[in-house]
Every structure is written in structure tokens, then in C-alpha cells.
Short mmCIF file of C-alpha atoms and ligand atoms in Angstrom, two decimals:
data_model
loop_
_atom_site.label_atom_id
_atom_site.label_comp_id
_atom_site.label_asym_id
_atom_site.label_seq_id
_atom_site.Cartn_x
_atom_site.Cartn_y
_atom_site.Cartn_z
CA MET E 1 20.81 -22.46 -42.13
CA ASN E 2 20.29 -20.10 -39.10
CA PHE E 3 17.32 -17.64 -39.77
CA PRO E 4 16.04 -15.34 -37.79
CA LYS E 5 12.30 -15.13 -36.46
CA GLN E 6 11.64 -11.57 -37.48
CA ILE E 7 12.43 -9.34 -40.35
CA THR E 8 11.76 -5.48 -40.58
CA ILE E 9 11.00 -4.48 -44.08
CA CYS E 10 11.30 -1.06 -45.19
CA GLU E 11 8.97 -0.29 -48.16
CA VAL E 12 10.80 2.12 -50.62
CA GLY E 13 8.20 2.08 -53.46
CA PRO E 14 7.06 5.51 -52.80
CA ARG E 15 10.62 6.79 -53.41
CA ASP E 16 13.01 4.27 -55.18
CA GLY E 17 10.26 2.79 -57.21
CA LEU E 18 8.40 5.98 -58.20
CA GLN E 19 11.55 8.12 -58.91
CA ASN E 20 12.65 6.59 -62.08
CA GLU E 21 8.99 6.19 -63.72
CA LYS E 22 8.20 7.93 -66.89
CA LYS E 23 4.80 8.60 -65.87
CA LEU E 24 4.24 11.12 -63.38
CA LEU E 25 1.78 9.79 -60.80
CA THR E 26 -0.73 12.30 -59.13
CA THR E 27 -0.13 13.32 -55.54
CA GLU E 28 -3.59 11.60 -54.89
CA GLU E 29 -2.25 8.40 -56.51
CA LYS E 30 0.62 8.29 -54.30
CA ILE E 31 -1.33 8.97 -51.32
CA GLU E 32 -3.59 6.16 -52.21
CA LEU E 33 -0.66 3.54 -52.57
CA VAL E 34 1.09 4.62 -49.36
CA GLU E 35 -2.36 4.18 -47.10
CA GLY E 36 -2.31 0.68 -49.14
CA ILE E 37 0.88 0.14 -47.51
CA LEU E 38 -0.05 1.36 -44.02
CA ALA E 39 -3.16 -0.66 -44.28
CA ALA E 40 -0.84 -3.78 -45.12
CA GLY E 41 0.98 -3.33 -41.82
CA VAL E 42 4.16 -1.94 -42.97
CA LYS E 43 5.67 0.16 -40.25
CA HIS E 44 8.98 1.66 -42.27
CA ILE E 45 8.23 3.67 -45.27
CA GLU E 46 10.52 5.73 -47.48
CA ILE E 47 7.93 8.19 -48.54
CA GLY E 48 10.05 10.18 -51.11
CA ALA E 49 12.85 12.60 -51.43
CA PHE E 50 13.63 16.27 -50.90
CA VAL E 51 15.98 16.91 -53.36
CA HIS E 52 15.85 19.58 -56.38
CA PRO E 53 12.05 19.11 -58.19
CA LYS E 54 13.67 19.93 -61.52
CA ALA E 55 16.35 17.13 -60.97
CA VAL E 56 13.57 14.33 -59.78
CA PRO E 57 10.23 15.42 -60.92
CA PRO E 58 8.41 12.25 -59.32
CA MET E 59 9.78 13.35 -55.96
CA ALA E 60 8.39 17.13 -56.34
CA ASP E 61 5.07 16.80 -54.14
CA THR E 62 6.89 14.66 -51.38
CA GLU E 63 5.63 17.45 -48.98
CA LYS E 64 2.14 17.28 -50.06
CA VAL E 65 1.99 13.13 -49.74
CA MET E 66 3.91 13.30 -46.11
CA GLN E 67 1.27 16.06 -45.20
CA ALA E 68 -1.99 14.57 -46.41
CA ILE E 69 -0.92 11.09 -44.81
CA GLY E 70 0.39 12.87 -41.41
CA LYS E 71 2.36 11.11 -38.69
CA ARG E 72 1.20 7.29 -37.68
CA GLU E 73 1.74 5.86 -34.33
CA GLY E 74 4.43 3.27 -34.66
CA VAL E 75 5.11 4.17 -38.27
CA GLU E 76 8.35 5.54 -39.22
CA PHE E 77 8.33 7.43 -42.35
CA ARG E 78 11.64 8.44 -43.88
CA ALA E 79 13.02 10.54 -46.65
CA LEU E 80 16.06 10.75 -49.02
CA ILE E 81 17.79 14.25 -48.55
CA THR E 82 21.02 15.40 -50.15
CA ASN E 83 21.80 18.90 -48.70
CA LEU E 84 20.63 21.12 -45.85
CA LYS E 85 17.63 22.80 -47.95
CA GLY E 86 16.42 18.87 -47.89
CA VAL E 87 16.57 18.67 -44.10
CA GLU E 88 14.71 21.77 -43.65
CA ARG E 89 11.94 20.45 -46.09
CA ALA E 90 11.88 17.20 -44.27
CA ILE E 91 11.37 19.19 -40.64
CA VAL E 92 8.43 21.22 -42.20
CA ALA E 93 6.64 18.03 -44.02
CA GLY E 94 6.95 16.28 -40.82
CA VAL E 95 8.87 12.81 -41.57
CA ASP E 96 10.68 10.83 -38.69
CA LYS E 97 13.73 10.13 -40.39
CA VAL E 98 16.19 11.56 -43.17
CA LYS E 99 18.40 9.23 -45.10
CA LEU E 100 21.75 10.56 -46.31
CA THR E 101 23.49 8.93 -49.46
CA VAL E 102 26.89 8.70 -50.51
CA SER E 103 28.15 6.03 -53.18
CA ALA E 104 31.43 3.84 -52.33
CA SER E 105 32.15 4.54 -55.84
CA LYS E 106 34.00 8.08 -57.21
CA SER E 107 32.63 7.58 -60.44
CA HIS E 108 28.97 7.01 -59.15
CA ASN E 109 28.91 9.81 -56.90
CA LEU E 110 30.18 12.01 -59.27
CA SER E 111 27.70 11.01 -62.02
CA ASN E 112 24.80 11.17 -59.46
CA PHE E 113 25.91 14.30 -57.37
CA ASN E 114 28.69 15.96 -59.12
CA ARG E 115 31.11 15.54 -56.34
CA THR E 116 33.63 12.80 -54.71
CA PRO E 117 32.58 10.67 -51.68
CA GLU E 118 34.74 12.66 -49.59
CA GLU E 119 33.07 16.14 -50.52
CA SER E 120 29.56 14.39 -50.05
CA VAL E 121 30.39 13.20 -46.37
CA ALA E 122 31.73 16.92 -45.85
CA THR E 123 28.28 18.06 -46.66
CA PHE E 124 26.42 15.54 -44.27
CA GLU E 125 27.72 17.22 -41.00
CA GLU E 126 25.41 20.55 -41.13
CA CYS E 127 22.34 18.07 -42.20
CA VAL E 128 22.92 15.79 -39.37
CA LYS E 129 23.00 18.57 -36.87
CA ALA E 130 19.96 20.41 -38.31
CA ALA E 131 18.02 17.14 -38.43
CA THR E 132 19.11 16.19 -34.83
CA GLN E 133 18.16 19.79 -33.61
CA ALA E 134 14.48 19.11 -35.11
CA GLY E 135 13.88 16.05 -33.31
CA LEU E 136 14.59 13.78 -36.68
CA SER E 137 16.66 10.53 -36.61
CA VAL E 138 19.10 10.17 -39.31
CA SER E 139 20.18 7.26 -41.25
CA GLY E 140 23.07 6.78 -43.99
CA ALA E 141 23.06 4.58 -46.94
CA ILE E 142 26.08 3.41 -49.00
CA SER E 143 25.39 2.99 -52.99
CA THR E 144 27.39 0.61 -54.95
CA THR E 145 28.44 -1.06 -51.90
CA PHE E 146 28.78 -4.51 -53.76
CA GLY E 147 30.03 -3.44 -57.07
CA CYS E 148 29.84 -0.44 -59.28
CA PRO E 149 28.78 -0.08 -63.12
CA PHE E 150 31.69 2.08 -63.93
CA GLU E 151 34.37 0.89 -61.58
CA GLY E 152 33.38 -2.88 -61.44
CA SER E 153 34.27 -4.38 -58.15
CA ILE E 154 34.50 -1.99 -54.90
CA PRO E 155 37.19 -2.87 -51.98
CA LEU E 156 35.80 -3.35 -48.74
CA GLU E 157 38.22 -0.55 -47.43
CA GLN E 158 36.02 2.07 -49.38
CA ILE E 159 33.03 0.69 -47.61
CA ASP E 160 34.82 0.96 -44.37
CA THR E 161 35.98 4.26 -44.91
CA LEU E 162 32.38 5.29 -45.40
CA VAL E 163 30.67 3.50 -42.45
CA ASN E 164 33.60 5.06 -40.36
CA ALA E 165 32.52 8.55 -41.79
CA PHE E 166 28.58 7.93 -40.75
CA ARG E 167 29.64 6.65 -37.37
CA ALA E 168 31.79 9.75 -36.62
CA LEU E 169 28.51 11.95 -37.41
CA GLY E 170 26.47 9.66 -34.96
CA ILE E 171 24.69 7.84 -37.69
CA LYS E 172 24.10 4.10 -36.41
CA GLU E 173 22.06 3.28 -39.08
CA ILE E 174 23.50 2.14 -42.32
CA SER E 175 21.81 0.80 -45.41
CA LEU E 176 24.31 -1.48 -47.69
CA SER E 177 22.82 -0.63 -51.49
CA ASP E 178 23.37 -2.92 -54.26
CA THR E 179 22.35 0.13 -56.60
CA THR E 180 22.59 -1.48 -59.68
CA GLY E 181 22.02 -5.15 -58.82
CA VAL E 182 25.62 -6.86 -59.27
CA ALA E 183 25.81 -8.39 -55.54
CA ASN E 184 25.83 -12.09 -55.31
CA PRO E 185 25.05 -14.08 -52.15
CA LYS E 186 28.81 -15.13 -51.44
CA LEU E 187 29.90 -11.33 -51.59
CA VAL E 188 26.85 -10.33 -49.81
CA TYR E 189 27.56 -13.08 -46.81
CA GLU E 190 31.37 -12.29 -46.85
CA ARG E 191 31.05 -8.19 -46.69
CA CYS E 192 28.14 -8.27 -44.04
CA SER E 193 29.75 -10.61 -41.78
CA GLU E 194 32.88 -8.72 -41.77
CA LEU E 195 31.12 -5.31 -41.34
CA ILE E 196 29.31 -6.59 -38.44
CA LYS E 197 32.58 -8.13 -36.78
CA ARG E 198 33.93 -4.61 -37.24
CA TYR E 199 31.03 -2.21 -36.43
CA PRO E 200 28.82 -4.51 -34.31
CA ASP E 201 27.19 -0.88 -33.05
CA VAL E 202 25.77 -0.42 -36.30
CA THR E 203 22.42 -1.58 -37.48
CA TYR E 204 22.72 -2.52 -41.23
CA HIS E 205 20.17 -2.53 -43.57
CA LEU E 206 20.18 -4.24 -47.20
CA HIS E 207 18.84 -2.86 -50.16
CA PHE E 208 18.71 -5.03 -53.45
CA HIS E 209 17.92 -4.40 -56.92
CA ASN E 210 16.84 -7.68 -59.00
CA THR E 211 18.59 -6.85 -61.67
CA ARG E 212 19.81 -9.95 -62.40
CA GLY E 213 17.58 -11.98 -60.46
CA MET E 214 19.97 -12.56 -57.28
CA ALA E 215 17.96 -10.39 -54.79
CA LEU E 216 16.04 -13.13 -53.04
CA ALA E 217 19.18 -14.96 -52.81
CA ASN E 218 21.21 -11.95 -51.46
CA ILE E 219 18.42 -11.46 -48.77
CA ILE E 220 19.05 -15.29 -47.72
CA ALA E 221 22.83 -14.52 -47.52
CA GLY E 222 22.15 -11.57 -45.65
CA MET E 223 20.11 -12.84 -42.96
CA GLU E 224 22.52 -16.03 -42.58
CA ALA E 225 25.03 -13.17 -41.81
CA GLY E 226 22.61 -11.53 -39.30
CA ILE E 227 21.11 -8.56 -41.01
CA LEU E 228 17.49 -8.49 -40.00
CA HIS E 229 16.27 -4.99 -42.25
CA TYR E 230 15.46 -5.30 -45.74
CA ASP E 231 14.24 -2.74 -48.24
CA GLY E 232 11.52 -3.73 -50.81
CA SER E 233 9.55 -1.70 -53.35
CA PHE E 234 5.72 -2.57 -54.39
CA ALA E 235 5.56 -4.57 -57.65
CA GLY E 236 9.14 -4.40 -58.06
CA LEU E 237 9.14 -0.81 -59.36
CA GLY E 238 12.45 1.15 -59.44
CA GLY E 239 14.67 1.02 -62.37
CA CYS E 240 18.02 2.10 -62.56
CA PRO E 241 19.50 4.99 -64.97
CA TYR E 242 23.06 3.22 -65.41
CA ALA E 243 21.71 -0.17 -66.00
CA PRO E 244 19.63 0.12 -69.26
CA GLY E 245 16.45 -2.45 -69.27
CA ALA E 246 17.21 -3.11 -65.64
CA SER E 247 14.28 -4.46 -63.66
CA GLY E 248 14.13 -2.71 -60.54
CA ASN E 249 14.10 -2.99 -56.48
CA ILE E 250 13.09 -6.35 -55.25
CA ALA E 251 9.48 -6.73 -55.01
CA THR E 252 8.53 -6.43 -51.23
CA GLU E 253 5.61 -8.97 -51.60
CA ASP E 254 8.22 -11.47 -53.26
CA ILE E 255 10.36 -11.01 -49.71
CA VAL E 256 7.35 -10.93 -47.72
CA HIS E 257 6.02 -14.20 -49.47
CA MET E 258 9.53 -15.89 -49.25
CA LEU E 259 9.85 -15.33 -45.46
CA GLU E 260 6.37 -16.21 -44.87
CA GLU E 261 6.83 -19.54 -46.70
CA MET E 262 10.04 -19.84 -44.53
CA ASN E 263 7.82 -19.05 -40.99
CA ILE E 264 9.63 -15.78 -40.68
CA CYS E 265 7.54 -12.95 -39.39
CA THR E 266 7.33 -9.61 -40.92
CA GLY E 267 4.05 -8.13 -39.83
CA ILE E 268 2.94 -7.32 -43.13
CA ASP E 269 -0.38 -8.78 -44.53
CA LEU E 270 0.84 -10.27 -48.01
CA ASP E 271 -2.63 -10.36 -49.61
CA LYS E 272 -3.25 -6.63 -48.72
CA LEU E 273 0.49 -5.85 -49.99
CA LEU E 274 -0.51 -7.59 -53.17
CA ASP E 275 -3.39 -5.44 -53.62
CA VAL E 276 -0.89 -2.67 -53.47
CA ALA E 277 1.47 -4.23 -56.05
CA ARG E 278 -1.56 -4.65 -58.28
CA LYS E 279 -2.46 -1.03 -58.19
CA ALA E 280 1.21 0.39 -58.63
CA GLN E 281 1.72 -1.79 -61.56
CA LYS E 282 -1.47 -0.53 -63.09
CA LEU E 283 -0.73 3.31 -62.26
CA VAL E 284 3.04 2.91 -63.68
CA GLU E 285 1.24 1.32 -66.87
CA HIS E 286 3.82 -1.49 -67.58
CA THR E 287 4.69 -4.94 -66.29
CA THR E 288 7.27 -5.00 -63.50
CA ASP E 289 9.40 -7.36 -62.13
CA SER E 290 7.38 -9.00 -59.27
CA ALA E 291 7.13 -12.96 -59.17
CA ILE E 292 4.22 -13.15 -57.04
CA LEU E 293 2.07 -10.61 -59.14
CA ARG E 294 3.06 -13.03 -61.65
CA ALA E 295 2.75 -16.36 -60.73
CA GLY E 296 0.46 -16.06 -57.40
CA LYS E 297 1.60 -17.26 -53.93
CA SER E 298 3.00 -20.76 -53.76
CA SER E 299 0.29 -21.65 -51.19
CA GLU E 300 -2.64 -20.83 -53.89
CA LEU E 301 -3.68 -24.41 -54.62
CA ILE E 302 -4.83 -25.14 -58.29
CA ALA E 303 -7.74 -27.31 -57.07
CA ASN E 304 -9.38 -24.15 -55.21
CA LYS E 305 -9.45 -22.09 -58.13
CA PRO E 306 -12.16 -22.19 -60.55
CA SER E 307 -11.52 -23.62 -63.58
CA GLY E 308 -11.40 -20.85 -66.09
CA GLN E 309 -8.23 -19.42 -63.58
CA ILE E 310 -6.24 -22.37 -64.62
CA LYS E 311 -3.80 -21.19 -67.32
CA LYS E 312 -2.80 -23.91 -70.04
CA GLY E 313 0.24 -24.58 -71.79
ZN1 ZN X 401 17.52 1.71 -55.25
#
């Protein structure tokens, strides 16, 4: 197997993780979580979304969170936007990058945004223009890249069309999202290898949900294909409204732990990250899908633990 020496992780917990939580966190709690991730050395953070506050109440205070944190040297804060109003808010809030999302599946896009993928893409141009003029970077994201809960498998050509639509707008950073956790390692490897071959000018990011337990395997497949950027969410937060009972995004600590064990550098302090994940789990008041929160690091030797901490059974 052919693995890179270094991987970049983007922490999407403050956005993808929290946006589906029933319990609304306070602005102060969100700020505390973001400060925690920064202290753990994370350099790429999806801090929130500038979308309609009534549609997504947990994201209503993204401005406040961003303004309280402020710009940080060497750190990139990105936010999800869906229209020009979102760009305007992003500029005022001071994020570094905005992310435009479209689904490869017509039904999923209609269900999410009330328009077809083509109609979504047509609205992007004014957003890109406004963001670029204000000095913000723009990235794109393609949901349901590896399959859709409504339509099943998604032909590669539908992804190809959207990659090209983003390229035509000058967007060269594209996140391929497995929104509902239906990807498998073979599909990830084949699809990513093909896209890299077709469009080597694009920097691809991979975004996996661990809905069916395949996210880490998918990351291995993505690395094997040559992709160096991955999203994770602290404590594995982030359900999906279309997959009832679904677990969330792959936990950032699970990715960092796996990569550390494989001697692949992320620049992230796992212990500090685990503190944030523990805090996040406590704040949302339910258990989450994080293997390392549950089991601890594989390097933790039982012999080093006080006997009281060893669980029997
Ligand atoms: Zn997601």
C-alpha cells in the first residue's frame, strides 16, 4: 500500500456536527469547542453556515462565533453558504473561505434546496464573484457523490458534470461528500482515481459519514487513490435527516488516531482533540459514534492503568 506522509484534516464539527443536533448549544459553548480544536492544532475549521436561521437554527449564530474567535495566523475558517446573502454575511463575519454545495442527485438537491442541481449551479456565479472580490477563497462540495438515499447509485458522469461546473467558475477545491454513508472502499478508490486522472488541477477533499461503519476504510481507499484532505467531526457528531438513526460524520479523533498509528502526520494533538470530543459529547447530551472515546487509544496499555479503570467482562 502506498500512503502519504502527511494528511490535512478539516474539523467540520462546528457545522456538520452541530447542525442536526436537537439541543441548541449556546454561542459560548460553540466558541469553547472551536478554541479547543485550535488548541489541538487543527488548521482547517468549518466554523458554521450562513444559511437562513429559521431553516437551520443551530447555525444562526455563526457570525457571533466567528467574530469572537477572530482570524488566526495560519488557520483557515470556512463556512457553508447557499446564496449571495450568505456570502455577504460571510464577508462581514470574517471567514477565509466559503463553501458552495450541490448534490449530484436531483432528488436530494430538490429535497435540500428546492431546486435542481443545474439551478443550484446557476446561482453560484454571483456568489463566487462577490466572495472573490472580497478576497475570500471559494470551495465546492458535491453531496451524494457515492450514492443517494433516494436514487441509489449515482453515475460518475453526474459527478463529472458538477466538477466541470465548479472548474468553469474557477473553483479548484472540491469536496466529494458521502452524505448518507453509502460509500464503500472499492467505489471510493475507483471514483477518486478516475476524477484525479480526468482533472488533476483539482484539489479533492473527502467527506465521509460513518453511517454504515465504512468511513475509515473509505479514507484508506481515498489515500490509496492519492487524496490528502479529509473532513472529520469531533465525537462523530452529525446525523443525517435522510438516514434515520444514522451515526454521524466519521469522528476526527478516530481519523487522527488511525493515521498516527500508521505514522502519517496530521499536526493534530490527539489528546487535546479527545478533550474537545469529550466536551462535545457532554454538551449534546447523548452518546455518539466515536471509537476512541469509547475504547481509548490502542497505545494505552492496560498495565499502565490503575486497576480500578479496567473494565471486566
Ligand atoms: Zn456531512
